[in-house]
Tab-separated table of C-alpha atoms and ligand atoms in Angstrom:
chain	number	residue	atom	x	y	z
A	30	UNK	CA	189.005	65.131	33.159
A	31	UNK	CA	187.978	63.086	30.113
A	32	UNK	CA	187.847	59.272	30.357
A	33	UNK	CA	190.920	58.921	28.150
A	34	UNK	CA	192.904	61.074	30.563
A	35	UNK	CA	192.558	58.628	33.487
A	36	UNK	CA	196.101	58.409	34.942
A	37	UNK	CA	195.752	54.624	34.916
A	38	UNK	CA	194.414	54.581	31.328
A	39	UNK	CA	191.407	52.620	32.560
A	40	UNK	CA	188.654	51.517	30.224
A	41	UNK	CA	186.616	49.570	32.787
A	42	UNK	CA	186.997	52.091	35.578
A	43	UNK	CA	186.775	53.461	38.072
A	44	UNK	CA	189.603	52.031	40.126
A	45	UNK	CA	189.183	51.383	43.821
A	46	UNK	CA	191.016	54.516	44.825
A	47	UNK	CA	188.363	57.135	44.063
A	48	UNK	CA	188.435	59.598	46.919
A	49	UNK	CA	185.453	60.643	49.036
A	50	UNK	CA	183.599	63.226	46.974
A	51	UNK	CA	184.553	61.560	43.695
A	52	UNK	CA	188.071	62.883	43.259
A	53	UNK	CA	190.764	61.020	41.373
A	54	UNK	CA	193.287	59.262	43.612
A	55	UNK	CA	196.174	60.603	41.531
A	56	UNK	CA	195.403	64.145	40.434
A	57	UNK	CA	193.296	66.878	41.964
A	58	UNK	CA	190.395	66.475	39.550
A	59	UNK	CA	187.104	64.582	39.545
A	60	UNK	CA	187.291	60.941	38.488
A	61	UNK	CA	185.583	60.887	35.071
A	62	UNK	CA	183.921	57.518	35.759
A	63	UNK	CA	181.929	58.949	38.668
A	64	UNK	CA	178.513	60.223	37.613
A	65	UNK	CA	178.487	58.145	34.415
A	66	UNK	CA	176.672	54.884	33.666
A	67	UNK	CA	178.381	51.634	34.630
A	68	UNK	CA	180.913	50.465	32.035
A	69	UNK	CA	179.649	47.040	30.982
A	70	UNK	CA	181.944	44.186	29.978
A	71	UNK	CA	182.167	44.258	26.167
A	72	UNK	CA	183.829	40.878	25.592
A	73	UNK	CA	182.643	37.292	25.691
A	74	UNK	CA	180.632	36.532	28.815
A	75	UNK	CA	182.159	33.788	30.950
A	76	UNK	CA	180.732	31.847	33.897
A	77	UNK	CA	182.560	31.451	37.200
A	78	UNK	CA	184.147	28.096	37.962
A	79	UNK	CA	184.364	26.346	41.316
A	80	UNK	CA	187.432	26.972	43.419
A	81	UNK	CA	188.404	25.261	46.671
A	82	UNK	CA	190.010	27.466	49.302
A	83	UNK	CA	190.091	27.641	53.111
A	84	UNK	CA	187.826	30.174	54.796
A	85	UNK	CA	190.783	32.253	55.987
A	86	UNK	CA	192.853	34.157	53.456
A	87	UNK	CA	195.817	35.943	55.048
A	88	UNK	CA	197.816	38.767	53.469
A	89	UNK	CA	201.404	37.560	53.185
A	90	UNK	CA	204.320	39.898	52.491
A	91	UNK	CA	207.552	38.026	51.796
A	92	UNK	CA	210.592	39.746	53.222
A	93	UNK	CA	213.169	38.324	50.836
A	94	UNK	CA	214.798	36.562	53.818
A	95	UNK	CA	214.163	32.865	53.088
A	96	UNK	CA	214.613	31.743	56.685
A	97	UNK	CA	212.076	34.243	58.030
A	98	UNK	CA	209.591	33.664	55.217
A	99	UNK	CA	209.814	29.886	55.646
A	100	UNK	CA	209.107	30.143	59.360
A	101	UNK	CA	205.982	32.217	58.718
A	102	UNK	CA	204.796	29.923	55.921
A	103	UNK	CA	205.306	26.734	57.931
A	104	UNK	CA	203.080	28.209	60.629
A	105	UNK	CA	200.451	29.218	58.074
A	106	UNK	CA	200.524	25.703	56.634
A	107	UNK	CA	199.918	24.311	60.128
A	108	UNK	CA	197.011	26.733	60.610
A	109	UNK	CA	195.332	25.627	57.382
A	110	UNK	CA	194.958	29.129	55.941
A	111	UNK	CA	195.462	30.365	52.393
A	112	UNK	CA	197.667	33.349	51.665
A	113	UNK	CA	197.232	36.360	49.430
A	114	UNK	CA	200.493	37.477	47.877
A	115	UNK	CA	200.376	41.146	47.003
A	116	UNK	CA	201.998	43.157	44.235
A	117	UNK	CA	202.752	46.232	46.314
A	118	UNK	CA	204.679	49.315	45.347
A	119	UNK	CA	206.680	49.131	48.575
A	120	UNK	CA	207.533	45.421	48.509
A	121	UNK	CA	211.243	44.716	49.060
A	122	UNK	CA	213.044	44.809	45.700
A	123	UNK	CA	214.640	41.444	46.496
A	124	UNK	CA	211.275	39.677	46.261
A	125	UNK	CA	210.720	37.890	42.965
A	126	UNK	CA	206.963	37.443	42.677
A	127	UNK	CA	206.963	34.114	40.868
A	128	UNK	CA	209.646	32.707	43.182
A	129	UNK	CA	207.617	33.916	46.171
A	130	UNK	CA	204.566	32.058	44.850
A	131	UNK	CA	206.652	28.911	44.358
A	132	UNK	CA	207.736	29.124	48.010
A	133	UNK	CA	204.229	29.537	49.395
A	134	UNK	CA	202.879	26.675	47.306
A	135	UNK	CA	205.879	24.465	48.180
A	136	UNK	CA	205.222	25.179	51.854
A	137	UNK	CA	201.775	23.612	51.420
A	138	UNK	CA	199.852	26.896	51.641
A	139	UNK	CA	197.069	27.508	49.069
A	140	UNK	CA	198.014	30.744	47.359
A	141	UNK	CA	196.306	33.585	45.550
A	142	UNK	CA	198.964	35.715	43.849
A	143	UNK	CA	198.314	39.264	42.688
A	144	UNK	CA	199.164	40.761	39.331
A	145	UNK	CA	198.688	44.433	38.505
A	146	UNK	CA	198.496	46.201	35.168
A	147	UNK	CA	201.251	48.555	36.286
A	148	UNK	CA	204.494	48.886	34.325
A	149	UNK	CA	204.337	45.477	32.603
A	150	UNK	CA	204.267	44.924	28.869
A	151	UNK	CA	201.982	42.316	27.311
A	152	UNK	CA	204.879	39.839	27.142
A	153	UNK	CA	205.909	40.532	30.728
A	154	UNK	CA	202.353	39.971	31.962
A	155	UNK	CA	202.070	36.718	30.036
A	156	UNK	CA	205.396	35.529	31.421
A	157	UNK	CA	204.369	36.371	34.969
A	158	UNK	CA	200.936	34.752	34.657
A	159	UNK	CA	202.473	31.586	33.207
A	160	UNK	CA	205.069	31.556	35.982
A	161	UNK	CA	202.429	31.885	38.703
A	162	UNK	CA	200.291	29.157	37.171
A	163	UNK	CA	203.310	26.855	36.803
A	164	UNK	CA	204.045	27.490	40.494
A	165	UNK	CA	200.618	26.056	41.277
A	166	UNK	CA	198.747	29.073	42.627
A	167	UNK	CA	195.049	28.511	43.302
A	168	UNK	CA	194.136	31.780	41.566
A	169	UNK	CA	195.632	35.007	40.287
A	170	UNK	CA	194.181	38.196	41.764
A	171	UNK	CA	193.781	40.660	38.913
A	172	UNK	CA	193.933	44.312	39.940
A	173	UNK	CA	194.757	47.551	38.210
A	174	UNK	CA	197.144	48.472	41.023
A	175	UNK	CA	197.961	51.542	43.055
A	176	UNK	CA	199.336	54.597	41.353
A	177	UNK	CA	202.572	55.613	43.127
A	178	UNK	CA	201.566	59.280	43.051
A	179	UNK	CA	198.580	58.447	45.284
A	180	UNK	CA	200.752	57.348	48.206
A	181	UNK	CA	204.212	58.599	47.520
A	182	UNK	CA	205.701	61.591	45.735
A	183	UNK	CA	204.521	62.589	42.263
A	184	UNK	CA	205.471	59.813	39.863
A	185	UNK	CA	204.431	60.741	36.324
A	186	UNK	CA	206.428	58.037	34.519
A	187	UNK	CA	204.476	54.966	35.597
A	188	UNK	CA	202.373	53.319	32.891
A	189	UNK	CA	199.249	51.198	33.232
A	190	UNK	CA	198.991	48.954	30.202
A	191	UNK	CA	196.278	46.685	31.566
A	192	UNK	CA	193.703	46.794	34.373
A	193	UNK	CA	191.824	44.442	36.678
A	194	UNK	CA	188.926	43.605	34.376
A	195	UNK	CA	191.124	43.020	31.322
A	196	UNK	CA	193.659	41.032	33.359
A	197	UNK	CA	190.826	38.690	34.379
A	198	UNK	CA	190.435	37.727	30.735
A	199	UNK	CA	194.213	37.442	30.278
A	200	UNK	CA	194.608	35.044	33.208
A	201	UNK	CA	191.580	33.017	32.192
A	202	UNK	CA	192.778	32.671	28.609
A	203	UNK	CA	196.089	31.286	29.925
A	204	UNK	CA	194.289	28.613	31.949
A	205	UNK	CA	194.229	30.122	35.433
A	206	UNK	CA	191.532	30.604	38.022
A	207	UNK	CA	190.738	34.297	38.411
A	208	UNK	CA	190.273	36.388	41.527
A	209	UNK	CA	189.132	40.000	41.278
A	210	UNK	CA	188.900	42.812	43.778
A	211	UNK	CA	186.220	45.383	44.465
A	212	UNK	CA	186.143	48.378	46.793
A	213	UNK	CA	182.585	48.707	48.123
A	214	UNK	CA	183.272	51.964	50.002
A	215	UNK	CA	184.849	53.835	47.094
A	216	UNK	CA	182.671	56.077	44.964
A	217	UNK	CA	180.512	55.490	43.056
A	218	UNK	CA	179.324	53.159	45.830
A	219	UNK	CA	176.005	52.517	44.086
A	220	UNK	CA	177.787	50.956	41.133
A	221	UNK	CA	180.326	48.841	42.953
A	222	UNK	CA	178.189	45.689	43.295
A	223	UNK	CA	177.171	45.845	39.643
A	224	UNK	CA	180.807	46.415	38.725
A	225	UNK	CA	181.704	43.158	40.451
A	226	UNK	CA	179.100	41.389	38.307
A	227	UNK	CA	180.787	42.828	35.202
A	228	UNK	CA	184.088	41.358	36.388
A	229	UNK	CA	182.339	38.017	36.810
A	230	UNK	CA	181.209	38.283	33.196
A	231	UNK	CA	184.818	39.042	32.191
A	232	UNK	CA	186.062	35.781	33.692
A	233	UNK	CA	186.311	36.035	37.476
A	234	UNK	CA	185.891	32.988	39.706
A	235	UNK	CA	186.260	34.548	43.155
A	236	UNK	CA	186.165	38.033	44.699
A	237	UNK	CA	188.331	39.635	47.372
A	238	UNK	CA	186.708	42.760	48.828
A	239	UNK	CA	188.581	45.796	50.028
A	240	UNK	CA	188.071	47.362	53.455
A	241	UNK	CA	184.679	48.967	53.501
A	242	UNK	CA	183.712	49.823	57.052
A	243	UNK	CA	181.628	47.936	59.581
A	244	UNK	CA	180.387	44.370	59.247
A	245	UNK	CA	176.861	45.467	58.340
A	246	UNK	CA	178.149	47.458	55.352
A	247	UNK	CA	180.250	44.562	54.101
A	248	UNK	CA	177.341	42.138	54.374
A	249	UNK	CA	174.974	44.623	52.704
A	250	UNK	CA	177.388	44.879	49.776
A	251	UNK	CA	177.695	41.093	49.473
A	252	UNK	CA	173.935	40.688	49.518
A	253	UNK	CA	173.445	43.459	46.964
A	254	UNK	CA	175.996	41.855	44.648
A	255	UNK	CA	174.310	38.465	45.009
A	256	UNK	CA	170.924	40.012	44.245
A	257	UNK	CA	172.386	41.478	41.049
A	258	UNK	CA	173.595	38.058	39.914
A	259	UNK	CA	177.034	37.759	41.455
A	260	UNK	CA	177.873	34.083	41.991
A	261	UNK	CA	181.464	34.634	43.021
A	262	UNK	CA	182.535	33.367	46.445
A	263	UNK	CA	183.385	36.586	48.273
A	264	UNK	CA	186.223	37.030	50.762
A	265	UNK	CA	185.348	39.856	53.132
A	266	UNK	CA	188.014	42.190	54.515
A	267	UNK	CA	189.075	42.142	58.160
A	268	UNK	CA	191.576	44.860	59.075
A	269	UNK	CA	194.290	43.428	61.303
A	270	UNK	CA	196.066	46.170	63.232
A	271	UNK	CA	197.581	45.915	66.680
A	272	UNK	CA	199.257	49.299	66.963
A	273	UNK	CA	198.677	52.767	65.582
A	274	UNK	CA	201.370	52.334	62.956
A	275	UNK	CA	199.708	49.275	61.454
A	276	UNK	CA	196.376	51.120	61.466
A	277	UNK	CA	197.962	54.111	59.720
A	278	UNK	CA	199.442	51.766	57.113
A	279	UNK	CA	195.927	50.686	56.176
A	280	UNK	CA	194.387	54.146	56.323
A	281	UNK	CA	196.847	55.580	53.790
A	282	UNK	CA	195.056	53.890	50.883
A	283	UNK	CA	192.437	56.057	49.161
A	284	UNK	CA	189.047	54.411	48.631
A	285	UNK	CA	189.425	52.210	51.707
A	286	UNK	CA	187.332	52.582	54.870
A	287	UNK	CA	187.957	51.246	58.355
A	288	UNK	CA	184.932	51.355	60.697
A	289	UNK	CA	184.904	54.533	62.818
A	290	UNK	CA	184.291	52.514	65.982
A	291	UNK	CA	187.420	50.455	65.347
A	292	UNK	CA	189.557	53.525	64.641
A	293	UNK	CA	188.288	55.259	67.787
A	294	UNK	CA	188.847	52.147	69.893
A	295	UNK	CA	192.445	51.921	68.736
A	296	UNK	CA	193.139	55.592	69.375
A	297	UNK	CA	191.721	55.528	72.898
A	298	UNK	CA	192.960	52.100	73.998
A	299	UNK	CA	195.596	51.710	76.682
A	300	UNK	CA	196.379	48.298	75.156
A	301	UNK	CA	196.147	48.641	71.353
A	302	UNK	CA	197.529	45.137	70.819
A	303	UNK	CA	194.666	43.452	72.673
A	304	UNK	CA	192.116	45.911	71.305
A	305	UNK	CA	193.183	45.334	67.708
A	306	UNK	CA	193.230	41.585	68.173
A	307	UNK	CA	189.749	41.610	69.736
A	308	UNK	CA	188.391	43.811	66.931
A	309	UNK	CA	189.723	41.479	64.238
A	310	UNK	CA	188.451	38.341	65.992
A	311	UNK	CA	184.981	39.836	66.488
A	312	UNK	CA	184.703	41.081	62.911
A	313	UNK	CA	185.939	37.822	61.376
A	314	UNK	CA	183.554	35.811	63.542
A	315	UNK	CA	180.576	37.974	62.607
A	316	UNK	CA	181.358	37.881	58.911
A	317	UNK	CA	181.875	34.117	58.839
A	318	UNK	CA	178.653	33.613	60.793
A	319	UNK	CA	176.642	35.804	58.447
A	320	UNK	CA	176.209	33.215	55.722
A	321	UNK	CA	176.704	35.948	53.122
A	322	UNK	CA	180.380	35.496	52.410
A	323	UNK	CA	182.672	32.559	51.625
A	324	UNK	CA	185.551	33.566	53.821
A	325	UNK	CA	187.525	36.401	55.333
A	326	UNK	CA	190.703	38.109	54.230
A	327	UNK	CA	192.865	39.006	57.228
A	328	UNK	CA	194.428	42.091	55.762
A	329	UNK	CA	196.994	44.686	56.695
A	330	UNK	CA	200.518	44.742	58.032
A	331	UNK	CA	199.035	43.783	61.457
A	332	UNK	CA	201.992	45.026	63.510
A	333	UNK	CA	205.125	47.095	63.263
A	334	UNK	CA	206.944	44.233	64.971
A	335	UNK	CA	208.191	42.535	61.807
A	336	UNK	CA	207.271	39.544	59.662
A	337	UNK	CA	207.448	36.813	62.300
A	338	UNK	CA	205.344	38.811	64.751
A	339	UNK	CA	202.927	39.588	61.931
A	340	UNK	CA	202.447	35.899	61.229
A	341	UNK	CA	201.922	35.301	64.926
A	342	UNK	CA	199.199	37.967	65.086
A	343	UNK	CA	197.411	36.553	62.055
A	344	UNK	CA	197.460	33.052	63.518
A	345	UNK	CA	196.127	34.299	66.844
A	346	UNK	CA	193.121	35.761	65.030
A	347	UNK	CA	192.498	32.481	63.195
A	348	UNK	CA	192.918	30.409	66.360
A	349	UNK	CA	190.558	32.639	68.350
A	350	UNK	CA	187.825	32.567	65.696
A	351	UNK	CA	188.027	28.808	65.217
A	352	UNK	CA	188.375	27.922	68.923
B	418	SF4	S1	190.267	57.675	40.422
B	418	SF4	FE1	191.197	55.914	39.389
B	418	SF4	S2	189.818	55.466	37.675
B	418	SF4	FE2	189.335	57.537	38.360
B	418	SF4	S3	190.577	58.853	37.023
B	418	SF4	FE3	191.754	58.504	38.900
B	418	SF4	S4	193.057	56.750	38.453
B	418	SF4	FE4	191.443	56.797	36.873
């Protein structure tokens, strides 16, 4: 495949979904960015700015049910965590992303809200960015976004008009703080730390890392990025899964790695709830104690027990780590 044929039309690729072996996440062909030199940021170089956030960043998926969402958010506010609002393909259609950000901010929860380059025109992106900033989000997480064909049935009609690195500049030019993502375990793994530095040059202020295996691998990535000049506070991923369904929900994403030990422990446990909770608490504690990262991102659907139970699981992890 030629670079111009990337199904996400990426210029600053590769995306985080490159499969093991270097295959594209969308089509059964090699990703053209793998095996080539790093694509360097070609625009004006910007320096990261300070950003104040709690050490715990929790994935939050609004349900569209205001009563349920408010209950979860009130508990997060009491726990003192920040939330990461996604821009997922399978979010409930009733969820308006700007309105969801307004609710999290109004609940007193520092918020990072995600924007993808998927299926949004230039005007639509600008409108969404302005709406999120007016809502008072702490930062906008700029990602290219999943391709629906990677997780669902073939979906040739989706268009990617922007991508994570370019969105960083778009958000910054509209006055927002910028969060970017990186997937340390996705090929080409040797370029991923340098790629994060290029996103810093494009305007990023903070980084949220994708699941990339055991603690040692996450810390090694953070230290490599720092050695290459990355000055972004990094939020390290902690998979939160308390049943096999919530683990499977995480494992479906290409380019993402959960530590083998954790996967095996979940499969063989007679009490997956306690096992998953213990794994998340141990990993978060180790990462926060490492001195190499700014905070942890408690990530995943956590449970198949619904939104309220999910919030309860997330808070139990926070409470256990901070006890
Ligand atoms: S893996 Fe991602 S970056 Fe590479 S060709 Fe496929 S969609 Fe594009």
